[in-house]
Each structure stands twice: as C-alpha cells, then as structure tokens.
Amino acid sequence: MFIKEAGGKTGSLLVFLHGGGVSGWMWNQQLEYFNRYHLFIPDLPGHGQSRDESDFSIKQTANDLSKWIKEKAADKKLIVVGFSLGAQILVEILHQEPELIDYAVINSALVRPNALLHRFIRPMVKSTAFLVKNQTFARIQSKELYINEKDFTVYFQESKQMKTETLIQVLQENMSYALPKDYHKARAEILVTVGEKEKKMMRKSAEDLVHAHPNSKGIIFPDVGHGIPLAAPDLFNQTLDAWVNKQPLPDQLKYLL
C-alpha cells in the first residue's frame, strides 16, 4: 500500500484515510495546515498509487493499516481521520485494535447495511462502466464530491485507471458494512461528523455511532453534503485542530444529538 509521508517527524502522528473513488490527494488542503504533525496519507488498495492491489476488503485494510501504524506510532499521540470509505475503515480499526488510537474523527461513515442495493451493485457497475471514461460524466460526479478544477484532472485519470472489479468490491463493502459489536470498547476520544445535506441514512449512521460509544460527540457541518474536507476545508481544519487540542469547536457547527 502506497503511503505518503509529510509534516514534522517529531510531532504527533496524524493519519488521513480517503474516501472511495478518490485517493490521498483529497487531503491536499490539510497538508499545510497540519504540517506540524507527522502526517501519513495512504492510497487505499485499488486506489491511486495502490491501484494494482485489486482485492479490497474493509476488514483486511483495517488490519493491514493497524499493523503498519503500530510500527510507526511508538509513544506518539495517534490521531486518525477517515472520510466515507476511510471512515468505515477507521471504525473497523477501532473495533480490531481498541487500544491503538487516541483521537478518531469519523466523517460520513455508513454503518447501516443496504442488502437490497448490494444485490444490484455488480450488474449496475458492469452496465455503466463505460461512463467512467466519459469526461462530462466525470465532471458531474466531481461536483457532487466538491472536487475543484485543480484536482479534477487527477480525479478523472484515477477513475479511468480503477479496475471495474475493484470498484464493485469497494461499493459492495461500503454498502454491507455494519457497526461492529465491540466498537464501544475503543479507548479513543471520538468525533462523529455528518454534512447537513447528506442523505438520511448517513445522518442515522452518525447517530448510531454516537449512541454506540460512551466517549463520543456528534456534530453537523452546515450547508454541505457528502464531502466536507473538500467542500469547506477551512472549517474542517479548524474543527479537527480544535478537537484534538481540546479547544472549543467553531460556533457555526450544529450538534447531532
């Protein structure tokens, strides 16, 4: 798995896990703001510079990342931030290794499986695979994800390079992931976030995550859908910075529960 390293090597360890269909570049607007931290940004299997790793599993990826983090963390404070698919992997890490992480920020994690939709993923992707190579379609998708013009080129190139079978696996894993029963045992301080304009299922999943862990807080980012780190990076950065440093969160945030 390709992992980009940046920031100051003496700082706390901060790991960013990207969403499905993009790669580590989605965190470019966090790099400078958090450059005092020791930053690690993986390209998840099947994505970006890890595109040749064709088999994708949330549980296996969480296991692999946990092993790698243990080697790097030493006695450092460990902060892990995940978005969408990356947030599901973060939830799985908290389940598999409850003592590993100090601070976790779970952005837009789906933890309510959709068995009906899961059945249609393979035929749907197979029948629409040609659209991935269509630039007009890609631009429509990029707007939904708040991808700016600067990042569009790499997004489009990576979308064309992703294997169809990998995309199917990613979507199936995403739609079938359920909240692990031992998630509540994680010792981390957890911030669960969701966009105000996200689908109802995402809001319900965020509520499930807050209810399931005694040491968690839920917030809503106003006026944004699925993609807060890209849609409003300044607010996202300020929120993350305040959370891990035990400072008041920005006033414009809304509380989930």
PDB file of N, CA, C and O in Angstrom, residues 110-184:
ATOM      1  N   LEU A 110     -20.989   5.224   6.674  1.00  0.00           N
ATOM      2  CA  LEU A 110     -22.227   4.451   6.568  1.00  0.00           C
ATOM      3  C   LEU A 110     -22.074   3.162   7.364  1.00  0.00           C
ATOM      4  O   LEU A 110     -21.178   2.357   7.084  1.00  0.00           O
ATOM      5  N   VAL A 111     -22.937   2.960   8.355  1.00  0.00           N
ATOM      6  CA  VAL A 111     -22.869   1.733   9.158  1.00  0.00           C
ATOM      7  C   VAL A 111     -24.233   1.043   9.225  1.00  0.00           C
ATOM      8  O   VAL A 111     -24.482   0.229  10.109  1.00  0.00           O
ATOM      9  N   ARG A 112     -25.098   1.354   8.266  1.00  0.00           N
ATOM     10  CA  ARG A 112     -26.386   0.681   8.143  1.00  0.00           C
ATOM     11  C   ARG A 112     -26.407  -0.041   6.793  1.00  0.00           C
ATOM     12  O   ARG A 112     -26.596   0.590   5.752  1.00  0.00           O
ATOM     13  N   PRO A 113     -26.201  -1.356   6.796  1.00  0.00           N
ATOM     14  CA  PRO A 113     -26.108  -2.099   5.536  1.00  0.00           C
ATOM     15  C   PRO A 113     -27.393  -1.998   4.710  1.00  0.00           C
ATOM     16  O   PRO A 113     -28.502  -1.928   5.252  1.00  0.00           O
ATOM     17  N   ASN A 114     -27.211  -2.008   3.386  1.00  0.00           N
ATOM     18  CA  ASN A 114     -28.335  -1.964   2.459  1.00  0.00           C
ATOM     19  C   ASN A 114     -28.263  -3.213   1.577  1.00  0.00           C
ATOM     20  O   ASN A 114     -27.632  -3.209   0.526  1.00  0.00           O
ATOM     21  N   ALA A 115     -28.906  -4.285   2.040  1.00  0.00           N
ATOM     22  CA  ALA A 115     -28.822  -5.569   1.343  1.00  0.00           C
ATOM     23  C   ALA A 115     -29.453  -5.509  -0.042  1.00  0.00           C
ATOM     24  O   ALA A 115     -28.960  -6.136  -0.990  1.00  0.00           O
ATOM     25  N   LEU A 116     -30.521  -4.754  -0.189  1.00  0.00           N
ATOM     26  CA  LEU A 116     -31.207  -4.668  -1.476  1.00  0.00           C
ATOM     27  C   LEU A 116     -30.315  -4.018  -2.527  1.00  0.00           C
ATOM     28  O   LEU A 116     -30.142  -4.541  -3.636  1.00  0.00           O
ATOM     29  N   LEU A 117     -29.731  -2.891  -2.177  1.00  0.00           N
ATOM     30  CA  LEU A 117     -28.856  -2.195  -3.117  1.00  0.00           C
ATOM     31  C   LEU A 117     -27.595  -3.006  -3.399  1.00  0.00           C
ATOM     32  O   LEU A 117     -27.083  -3.014  -4.526  1.00  0.00           O
ATOM     33  N   HIS A 118     -27.119  -3.714  -2.386  1.00  0.00           N
ATOM     34  CA  HIS A 118     -25.914  -4.537  -2.543  1.00  0.00           C
ATOM     35  C   HIS A 118     -26.089  -5.531  -3.688  1.00  0.00           C
ATOM     36  O   HIS A 118     -25.151  -5.789  -4.459  1.00  0.00           O
ATOM     37  N   ARG A 119     -27.272  -6.097  -3.842  1.00  0.00           N
ATOM     38  CA  ARG A 119     -27.539  -7.095  -4.876  1.00  0.00           C
ATOM     39  C   ARG A 119     -27.379  -6.530  -6.282  1.00  0.00           C
ATOM     40  O   ARG A 119     -27.044  -7.249  -7.227  1.00  0.00           O
ATOM     41  N   PHE A 120     -27.619  -5.239  -6.430  1.00  0.00           N
ATOM     42  CA  PHE A 120     -27.623  -4.638  -7.762  1.00  0.00           C
ATOM     43  C   PHE A 120     -26.298  -3.975  -8.143  1.00  0.00           C
ATOM     44  O   PHE A 120     -26.162  -3.477  -9.262  1.00  0.00           O
ATOM     45  N   ILE A 121     -25.345  -3.946  -7.211  1.00  0.00           N
ATOM     46  CA  ILE A 121     -24.092  -3.230  -7.483  1.00  0.00           C
ATOM     47  C   ILE A 121     -23.348  -3.806  -8.677  1.00  0.00           C
ATOM     48  O   ILE A 121     -22.950  -3.075  -9.591  1.00  0.00           O
ATOM     49  N   ARG A 122     -23.153  -5.131  -8.698  1.00  0.00           N
ATOM     50  CA  ARG A 122     -22.367  -5.731  -9.789  1.00  0.00           C
ATOM     51  C   ARG A 122     -22.993  -5.486 -11.163  1.00  0.00           C
ATOM     52  O   ARG A 122     -22.311  -4.972 -12.067  1.00  0.00           O
ATOM     53  N   PRO A 123     -24.266  -5.824 -11.369  1.00  0.00           N
ATOM     54  CA  PRO A 123     -24.833  -5.566 -12.697  1.00  0.00           C
ATOM     55  C   PRO A 123     -24.886  -4.078 -13.044  1.00  0.00           C
ATOM     56  O   PRO A 123     -24.712  -3.706 -14.206  1.00  0.00           O
ATOM     57  N   MET A 124     -25.109  -3.242 -12.040  1.00  0.00           N
ATOM     58  CA  MET A 124     -25.181  -1.809 -12.297  1.00  0.00           C
ATOM     59  C   MET A 124     -23.827  -1.262 -12.746  1.00  0.00           C
ATOM     60  O   MET A 124     -23.739  -0.502 -13.716  1.00  0.00           O
ATOM     61  N   VAL A 125     -22.761  -1.644 -12.042  1.00  0.00           N
ATOM     62  CA  VAL A 125     -21.421  -1.170 -12.392  1.00  0.00           C
ATOM     63  C   VAL A 125     -21.006  -1.720 -13.754  1.00  0.00           C
ATOM     64  O   VAL A 125     -20.429  -1.002 -14.579  1.00  0.00           O
ATOM     65  N   LYS A 126     -21.296  -3.001 -14.005  1.00  0.00           N
ATOM     66  CA  LYS A 126     -20.941  -3.610 -15.283  1.00  0.00           C
ATOM     67  C   LYS A 126     -21.604  -2.876 -16.457  1.00  0.00           C
ATOM     68  O   LYS A 126     -20.988  -2.656 -17.506  1.00  0.00           O
ATOM     69  N   SER A 127     -22.863  -2.498 -16.266  1.00  0.00           N
ATOM     70  CA  SER A 127     -23.609  -1.880 -17.358  1.00  0.00           C
ATOM     71  C   SER A 127     -23.272  -0.409 -17.564  1.00  0.00           C
ATOM     72  O   SER A 127     -23.565   0.156 -18.618  1.00  0.00           O
ATOM     73  N   THR A 128     -22.665   0.222 -16.559  1.00  0.00           N
ATOM     74  CA  THR A 128     -22.353   1.659 -16.667  1.00  0.00           C
ATOM     75  C   THR A 128     -20.852   1.942 -16.659  1.00  0.00           C
ATOM     76  O   THR A 128     -20.444   3.091 -16.571  1.00  0.00           O
ATOM     77  N   ALA A 129     -20.026   0.899 -16.749  1.00  0.00           N
ATOM     78  CA  ALA A 129     -18.574   1.060 -16.651  1.00  0.00           C
ATOM     79  C   ALA A 129     -18.024   2.018 -17.700  1.00  0.00           C
ATOM     80  O   ALA A 129     -17.055   2.739 -17.444  1.00  0.00           O
ATOM     81  N   PHE A 130     -18.655   2.069 -18.868  1.00  0.00           N
ATOM     82  CA  PHE A 130     -18.164   2.940 -19.944  1.00  0.00           C
ATOM     83  C   PHE A 130     -18.243   4.416 -19.565  1.00  0.00           C
ATOM     84  O   PHE A 130     -17.491   5.244 -20.086  1.00  0.00           O
ATOM     85  N   LEU A 131     -19.132   4.762 -18.632  1.00  0.00           N
ATOM     86  CA  LEU A 131     -19.288   6.164 -18.235  1.00  0.00           C
ATOM     87  C   LEU A 131     -18.050   6.699 -17.511  1.00  0.00           C
ATOM     88  O   LEU A 131     -17.805   7.904 -17.509  1.00  0.00           O
ATOM     89  N   VAL A 132     -17.292   5.806 -16.890  1.00  0.00           N
ATOM     90  CA  VAL A 132     -16.103   6.219 -16.149  1.00  0.00           C
ATOM     91  C   VAL A 132     -15.112   6.949 -17.057  1.00  0.00           C
ATOM     92  O   VAL A 132     -14.393   7.845 -16.611  1.00  0.00           O
ATOM     93  N   LYS A 133     -15.088   6.561 -18.317  1.00  0.00           N
ATOM     94  CA  LYS A 133     -14.145   7.160 -19.262  1.00  0.00           C
ATOM     95  C   LYS A 133     -14.709   8.411 -19.943  1.00  0.00           C
ATOM     96  O   LYS A 133     -14.046   9.018 -20.786  1.00  0.00           O
ATOM     97  N   ASN A 134     -15.934   8.790 -19.558  1.00  0.00           N
ATOM     98  CA  ASN A 134     -16.580   9.962 -20.147  1.00  0.00           C
ATOM     99  C   ASN A 134     -16.311  11.191 -19.289  1.00  0.00           C
ATOM    100  O   ASN A 134     -16.691  11.243 -18.123  1.00  0.00           O
ATOM    101  N   GLN A 135     -15.658  12.194 -19.878  1.00  0.00           N
ATOM    102  CA  GLN A 135     -15.248  13.370 -19.110  1.00  0.00           C
ATOM    103  C   GLN A 135     -16.442  14.178 -18.605  1.00  0.00           C
ATOM    104  O   GLN A 135     -16.407  14.716 -17.501  1.00  0.00           O
ATOM    105  N   THR A 136     -17.499  14.257 -19.386  1.00  0.00           N
ATOM    106  CA  THR A 136     -18.692  15.000 -18.966  1.00  0.00           C
ATOM    107  C   THR A 136     -19.316  14.363 -17.732  1.00  0.00           C
ATOM    108  O   THR A 136     -19.676  15.048 -16.769  1.00  0.00           O
ATOM    109  N   PHE A 137     -19.431  13.043 -17.756  1.00  0.00           N
ATOM    110  CA  PHE A 137     -19.958  12.320 -16.600  1.00  0.00           C
ATOM    111  C   PHE A 137     -19.066  12.521 -15.385  1.00  0.00           C
ATOM    112  O   PHE A 137     -19.541  12.727 -14.267  1.00  0.00           O
ATOM    113  N   ALA A 138     -17.758  12.482 -15.606  1.00  0.00           N
ATOM    114  CA  ALA A 138     -16.804  12.658 -14.509  1.00  0.00           C
ATOM    115  C   ALA A 138     -16.942  14.048 -13.885  1.00  0.00           C
ATOM    116  O   ALA A 138     -16.822  14.200 -12.662  1.00  0.00           O
ATOM    117  N   ARG A 139     -17.195  15.050 -14.712  1.00  0.00           N
ATOM    118  CA  ARG A 139     -17.357  16.403 -14.168  1.00  0.00           C
ATOM    119  C   ARG A 139     -18.610  16.512 -13.306  1.00  0.00           C
ATOM    120  O   ARG A 139     -18.613  17.180 -12.274  1.00  0.00           O
ATOM    121  N   ILE A 140     -19.678  15.839 -13.720  1.00  0.00           N
ATOM    122  CA  ILE A 140     -20.903  15.826 -12.912  1.00  0.00           C
ATOM    123  C   ILE A 140     -20.631  15.169 -11.564  1.00  0.00           C
ATOM    124  O   ILE A 140     -21.031  15.669 -10.508  1.00  0.00           O
ATOM    125  N   GLN A 141     -19.938  14.038 -11.603  1.00  0.00           N
ATOM    126  CA  GLN A 141     -19.592  13.327 -10.376  1.00  0.00           C
ATOM    127  C   GLN A 141     -18.688  14.174  -9.480  1.00  0.00           C
ATOM    128  O   GLN A 141     -18.846  14.195  -8.254  1.00  0.00           O
ATOM    129  N   SER A 142     -17.741  14.868 -10.083  1.00  0.00           N
ATOM    130  CA  SER A 142     -16.785  15.665  -9.306  1.00  0.00           C
ATOM    131  C   SER A 142     -17.480  16.801  -8.563  1.00  0.00           C
ATOM    132  O   SER A 142     -17.088  17.164  -7.450  1.00  0.00           O
ATOM    133  N   LYS A 143     -18.525  17.353  -9.169  1.00  0.00           N
ATOM    134  CA  LYS A 143     -19.265  18.431  -8.494  1.00  0.00           C
ATOM    135  C   LYS A 143     -20.014  17.894  -7.279  1.00  0.00           C
ATOM    136  O   LYS A 143     -20.117  18.577  -6.256  1.00  0.00           O
ATOM    137  N   GLU A 144     -20.531  16.674  -7.403  1.00  0.00           N
ATOM    138  CA  GLU A 144     -21.213  16.049  -6.269  1.00  0.00           C
ATOM    139  C   GLU A 144     -20.258  15.834  -5.100  1.00  0.00           C
ATOM    140  O   GLU A 144     -20.655  15.866  -3.938  1.00  0.00           O
ATOM    141  N   LEU A 145     -18.983  15.615  -5.429  1.00  0.00           N
ATOM    142  CA  LEU A 145     -17.966  15.336  -4.412  1.00  0.00           C
ATOM    143  C   LEU A 145     -17.170  16.579  -4.008  1.00  0.00           C
ATOM    144  O   LEU A 145     -16.214  16.478  -3.250  1.00  0.00           O
ATOM    145  N   TYR A 146     -17.545  17.729  -4.554  1.00  0.00           N
ATOM    146  CA  TYR A 146     -16.878  19.007  -4.242  1.00  0.00           C
ATOM    147  C   TYR A 146     -15.422  19.029  -4.700  1.00  0.00           C
ATOM    148  O   TYR A 146     -14.577  19.689  -4.087  1.00  0.00           O
ATOM    149  N   ILE A 147     -15.126  18.320  -5.779  1.00  0.00           N
ATOM    150  CA  ILE A 147     -13.769  18.306  -6.311  1.00  0.00           C
ATOM    151  C   ILE A 147     -13.557  19.543  -7.167  1.00  0.00           C
ATOM    152  O   ILE A 147     -14.321  19.788  -8.114  1.00  0.00           O
ATOM    153  N   ASN A 148     -12.544  20.324  -6.872  1.00  0.00           N
ATOM    154  CA  ASN A 148     -12.320  21.571  -7.603  1.00  0.00           C
ATOM    155  C   ASN A 148     -11.601  21.312  -8.932  1.00  0.00           C
ATOM    156  O   ASN A 148     -11.140  20.213  -9.208  1.00  0.00           O
ATOM    157  N   GLU A 149     -11.506  22.366  -9.738  1.00  0.00           N
ATOM    158  CA  GLU A 149     -10.918  22.239 -11.069  1.00  0.00           C
ATOM    159  C   GLU A 149      -9.455  21.807 -11.003  1.00  0.00           C
ATOM    160  O   GLU A 149      -8.975  21.045 -11.853  1.00  0.00           O
ATOM    161  N   LYS A 150      -8.759  22.263  -9.970  1.00  0.00           N
ATOM    162  CA  LYS A 150      -7.347  21.931  -9.812  1.00  0.00           C
ATOM    163  C   LYS A 150      -7.137  20.432  -9.665  1.00  0.00           C
ATOM    164  O   LYS A 150      -6.156  19.862 -10.175  1.00  0.00           O
ATOM    165  N   ASP A 151      -8.057  19.757  -8.957  1.00  0.00           N
ATOM    166  CA  ASP A 151      -7.907  18.328  -8.681  1.00  0.00           C
ATOM    167  C   ASP A 151      -8.642  17.445  -9.689  1.00  0.00           C
ATOM    168  O   ASP A 151      -8.524  16.210  -9.631  1.00  0.00           O
ATOM    169  N   PHE A 152      -9.410  18.071 -10.601  1.00  0.00           N
ATOM    170  CA  PHE A 152     -10.237  17.264 -11.498  1.00  0.00           C
ATOM    171  C   PHE A 152      -9.412  16.331 -12.385  1.00  0.00           C
ATOM    172  O   PHE A 152      -9.782  15.175 -12.603  1.00  0.00           O
ATOM    173  N   THR A 153      -8.304  16.826 -12.909  1.00  0.00           N
ATOM    174  CA  THR A 153      -7.507  16.029 -13.837  1.00  0.00           C
ATOM    175  C   THR A 153      -7.048  14.712 -13.208  1.00  0.00           C
ATOM    176  O   THR A 153      -7.197  13.637 -13.796  1.00  0.00           O
ATOM    177  N   VAL A 154      -6.501  14.803 -11.987  1.00  0.00           N
ATOM    178  CA  VAL A 154      -6.033  13.579 -11.334  1.00  0.00           C
ATOM    179  C   VAL A 154      -7.219  12.688 -10.962  1.00  0.00           C
ATOM    180  O   VAL A 154      -7.134  11.453 -11.057  1.00  0.00           O
ATOM    181  N   TYR A 155      -8.345  13.291 -10.560  1.00  0.00           N
ATOM    182  CA  TYR A 155      -9.547  12.506 -10.249  1.00  0.00           C
ATOM    183  C   TYR A 155     -10.001  11.720 -11.485  1.00  0.00           C
ATOM    184  O   TYR A 155     -10.282  10.511 -11.396  1.00  0.00           O
ATOM    185  N   PHE A 156     -10.057  12.384 -12.636  1.00  0.00           N
ATOM    186  CA  PHE A 156     -10.520  11.746 -13.864  1.00  0.00           C
ATOM    187  C   PHE A 156      -9.563  10.632 -14.300  1.00  0.00           C
ATOM    188  O   PHE A 156      -9.993   9.534 -14.664  1.00  0.00           O
ATOM    189  N   GLN A 157      -8.265  10.903 -14.218  1.00  0.00           N
ATOM    190  CA  GLN A 157      -7.284   9.894 -14.607  1.00  0.00           C
ATOM    191  C   GLN A 157      -7.361   8.668 -13.711  1.00  0.00           C
ATOM    192  O   GLN A 157      -7.315   7.529 -14.187  1.00  0.00           O
ATOM    193  N   GLU A 158      -7.470   8.886 -12.410  1.00  0.00           N
ATOM    194  CA  GLU A 158      -7.545   7.750 -11.479  1.00  0.00           C
ATOM    195  C   GLU A 158      -8.841   6.974 -11.653  1.00  0.00           C
ATOM    196  O   GLU A 158      -8.866   5.747 -11.507  1.00  0.00           O
ATOM    197  N   SER A 159      -9.939   7.675 -11.957  1.00  0.00           N
ATOM    198  CA  SER A 159     -11.215   6.999 -12.183  1.00  0.00           C
ATOM    199  C   SER A 159     -11.120   6.055 -13.371  1.00  0.00           C
ATOM    200  O   SER A 159     -11.618   4.918 -13.333  1.00  0.00           O
ATOM    201  N   LYS A 160     -10.459   6.505 -14.436  1.00  0.00           N
ATOM    202  CA  LYS A 160     -10.302   5.666 -15.630  1.00  0.00           C
ATOM    203  C   LYS A 160      -9.398   4.468 -15.365  1.00  0.00           C
ATOM    204  O   LYS A 160      -9.551   3.409 -15.972  1.00  0.00           O
ATOM    205  N   GLN A 161      -8.449   4.637 -14.454  1.00  0.00           N
ATOM    206  CA  GLN A 161      -7.474   3.576 -14.176  1.00  0.00           C
ATOM    207  C   GLN A 161      -7.976   2.545 -13.173  1.00  0.00           C
ATOM    208  O   GLN A 161      -7.431   1.434 -13.105  1.00  0.00           O
ATOM    209  N   MET A 162      -8.998   2.889 -12.405  1.00  0.00           N
ATOM    210  CA  MET A 162      -9.506   1.930 -11.418  1.00  0.00           C
ATOM    211  C   MET A 162     -10.156   0.746 -12.125  1.00  0.00           C
ATOM    212  O   MET A 162     -10.966   0.909 -13.034  1.00  0.00           O
ATOM    213  N   LYS A 163      -9.807  -0.445 -11.684  1.00  0.00           N
ATOM    214  CA  LYS A 163     -10.362  -1.649 -12.277  1.00  0.00           C
ATOM    215  C   LYS A 163     -11.842  -1.792 -11.915  1.00  0.00           C
ATOM    216  O   LYS A 163     -12.246  -1.483 -10.793  1.00  0.00           O
ATOM    217  N   THR A 164     -12.625  -2.259 -12.871  1.00  0.00           N
ATOM    218  CA  THR A 164     -14.067  -2.415 -12.654  1.00  0.00           C
ATOM    219  C   THR A 164     -14.347  -3.335 -11.472  1.00  0.00           C
ATOM    220  O   THR A 164     -15.210  -3.054 -10.640  1.00  0.00           O
ATOM    221  N   GLU A 165     -13.597  -4.424 -11.367  1.00  0.00           N
ATOM    222  CA  GLU A 165     -13.822  -5.372 -10.272  1.00  0.00           C
ATOM    223  C   GLU A 165     -13.505  -4.727  -8.925  1.00  0.00           C
ATOM    224  O   GLU A 165     -14.191  -4.983  -7.926  1.00  0.00           O
ATOM    225  N   THR A 166     -12.475  -3.882  -8.888  1.00  0.00           N
ATOM    226  CA  THR A 166     -12.153  -3.168  -7.648  1.00  0.00           C
ATOM    227  C   THR A 166     -13.283  -2.248  -7.253  1.00  0.00           C
ATOM    228  O   THR A 166     -13.676  -2.188  -6.080  1.00  0.00           O
ATOM    229  N   LEU A 167     -13.835  -1.514  -8.215  1.00  0.00           N
ATOM    230  CA  LEU A 167     -14.950  -0.613  -7.925  1.00  0.00           C
ATOM    231  C   LEU A 167     -16.145  -1.383  -7.385  1.00  0.00           C
ATOM    232  O   LEU A 167     -16.795  -0.944  -6.430  1.00  0.00           O
ATOM    233  N   ILE A 168     -16.417  -2.533  -7.955  1.00  0.00           N
ATOM    234  CA  ILE A 168     -17.515  -3.368  -7.467  1.00  0.00           C
ATOM    235  C   ILE A 168     -17.271  -3.780  -6.016  1.00  0.00           C
ATOM    236  O   ILE A 168     -18.163  -3.684  -5.163  1.00  0.00           O
ATOM    237  N   GLN A 169     -16.054  -4.234  -5.727  1.00  0.00           N
ATOM    238  CA  GLN A 169     -15.715  -4.648  -4.361  1.00  0.00           C
ATOM    239  C   GLN A 169     -15.855  -3.485  -3.378  1.00  0.00           C
ATOM    240  O   GLN A 169     -16.389  -3.653  -2.275  1.00  0.00           O
ATOM    241  N   VAL A 170     -15.361  -2.315  -3.776  1.00  0.00           N
ATOM    242  CA  VAL A 170     -15.436  -1.140  -2.905  1.00  0.00           C
ATOM    243  C   VAL A 170     -16.892  -0.797  -2.591  1.00  0.00           C
ATOM    244  O   VAL A 170     -17.250  -0.558  -1.424  1.00  0.00           O
ATOM    245  N   LEU A 171     -17.728  -0.773  -3.605  1.00  0.00           N
ATOM    246  CA  LEU A 171     -19.139  -0.433  -3.401  1.00  0.00           C
ATOM    247  C   LEU A 171     -19.861  -1.492  -2.579  1.00  0.00           C
ATOM    248  O   LEU A 171     -20.690  -1.168  -1.715  1.00  0.00           O
ATOM    249  N   GLN A 172     -19.553  -2.755  -2.830  1.00  0.00           N
ATOM    250  CA  GLN A 172     -20.180  -3.827  -2.052  1.00  0.00           C
ATOM    251  C   GLN A 172     -19.763  -3.770  -0.582  1.00  0.00           C
ATOM    252  O   GLN A 172     -20.595  -3.946   0.317  1.00  0.00           O
ATOM    253  N   GLU A 173     -18.489  -3.532  -0.335  1.00  0.00           N
ATOM    254  CA  GLU A 173     -18.009  -3.400   1.035  1.00  0.00           C
ATOM    255  C   GLU A 173     -18.663  -2.202   1.727  1.00  0.00           C
ATOM    256  O   GLU A 173     -19.083  -2.278   2.880  1.00  0.00           O
ATOM    257  N   ASN A 174     -18.735  -1.099   1.001  1.00  0.00           N
ATOM    258  CA  ASN A 174     -19.332   0.119   1.542  1.00  0.00           C
ATOM    259  C   ASN A 174     -20.799  -0.092   1.930  1.00  0.00           C
ATOM    260  O   ASN A 174     -21.247   0.346   2.998  1.00  0.00           O
ATOM    261  N   MET A 175     -21.543  -0.784   1.083  1.00  0.00           N
ATOM    262  CA  MET A 175     -22.977  -0.965   1.306  1.00  0.00           C
ATOM    263  C   MET A 175     -23.305  -2.060   2.313  1.00  0.00           C
ATOM    264  O   MET A 175     -24.427  -2.119   2.812  1.00  0.00           O
ATOM    265  N   SER A 176     -22.338  -2.919   2.627  1.00  0.00           N
ATOM    266  CA  SER A 176     -22.618  -4.042   3.532  1.00  0.00           C
ATOM    267  C   SER A 176     -21.988  -3.870   4.912  1.00  0.00           C
ATOM    268  O   SER A 176     -22.179  -4.720   5.787  1.00  0.00           O
ATOM    269  N   TYR A 177     -21.256  -2.774   5.125  1.00  0.00           N
ATOM    270  CA  TYR A 177     -20.541  -2.630   6.396  1.00  0.00           C
ATOM    271  C   TYR A 177     -21.506  -2.272   7.531  1.00  0.00           C
ATOM    272  O   TYR A 177     -22.316  -1.347   7.416  1.00  0.00           O
ATOM    273  N   ALA A 178     -21.397  -3.005   8.621  1.00  0.00           N
ATOM    274  CA  ALA A 178     -22.252  -2.791   9.793  1.00  0.00           C
ATOM    275  C   ALA A 178     -21.394  -2.424  11.000  1.00  0.00           C
ATOM    276  O   ALA A 178     -20.225  -2.802  11.088  1.00  0.00           O
ATOM    277  N   LEU A 179     -21.963  -1.707  11.920  1.00  0.00           N
ATOM    278  CA  LEU A 179     -21.267  -1.290  13.132  1.00  0.00           C
ATOM    279  C   LEU A 179     -20.843  -2.513  13.941  1.00  0.00           C
ATOM    280  O   LEU A 179     -21.673  -3.321  14.342  1.00  0.00           O
ATOM    281  N   PRO A 180     -19.549  -2.699  14.203  1.00  0.00           N
ATOM    282  CA  PRO A 180     -19.079  -3.877  14.945  1.00  0.00           C
ATOM    283  C   PRO A 180     -19.583  -3.856  16.395  1.00  0.00           C
ATOM    284  O   PRO A 180     -19.702  -2.789  17.010  1.00  0.00           O
ATOM    285  N   LYS A 181     -19.824  -5.034  16.932  1.00  0.00           N
ATOM    286  CA  LYS A 181     -20.418  -5.115  18.265  1.00  0.00           C
ATOM    287  C   LYS A 181     -19.471  -4.632  19.358  1.00  0.00           C
ATOM    288  O   LYS A 181     -19.925  -4.173  20.411  1.00  0.00           O
ATOM    289  N   ASP A 182     -18.149  -4.718  19.142  1.00  0.00           N
ATOM    290  CA  ASP A 182     -17.184  -4.306  20.161  1.00  0.00           C
ATOM    291  C   ASP A 182     -16.644  -2.898  19.955  1.00  0.00           C
ATOM    292  O   ASP A 182     -15.680  -2.495  20.610  1.00  0.00           O
ATOM    293  N   TYR A 183     -17.266  -2.155  19.051  1.00  0.00           N
ATOM    294  CA  TYR A 183     -16.823  -0.792  18.763  1.00  0.00           C
ATOM    295  C   TYR A 183     -16.771   0.065  20.027  1.00  0.00           C
ATOM    296  O   TYR A 183     -15.877   0.903  20.199  1.00  0.00           O
ATOM    297  N   HIS A 184     -17.682  -0.161  20.942  1.00  0.00           N
ATOM    298  CA  HIS A 184     -17.779   0.660  22.153  1.00  0.00           C
ATOM    299  C   HIS A 184     -16.579   0.498  23.086  1.00  0.00           C
ATOM    300  O   HIS A 184     -16.381   1.310  23.997  1.00  0.00           O
TER     301      HIS A 184
END
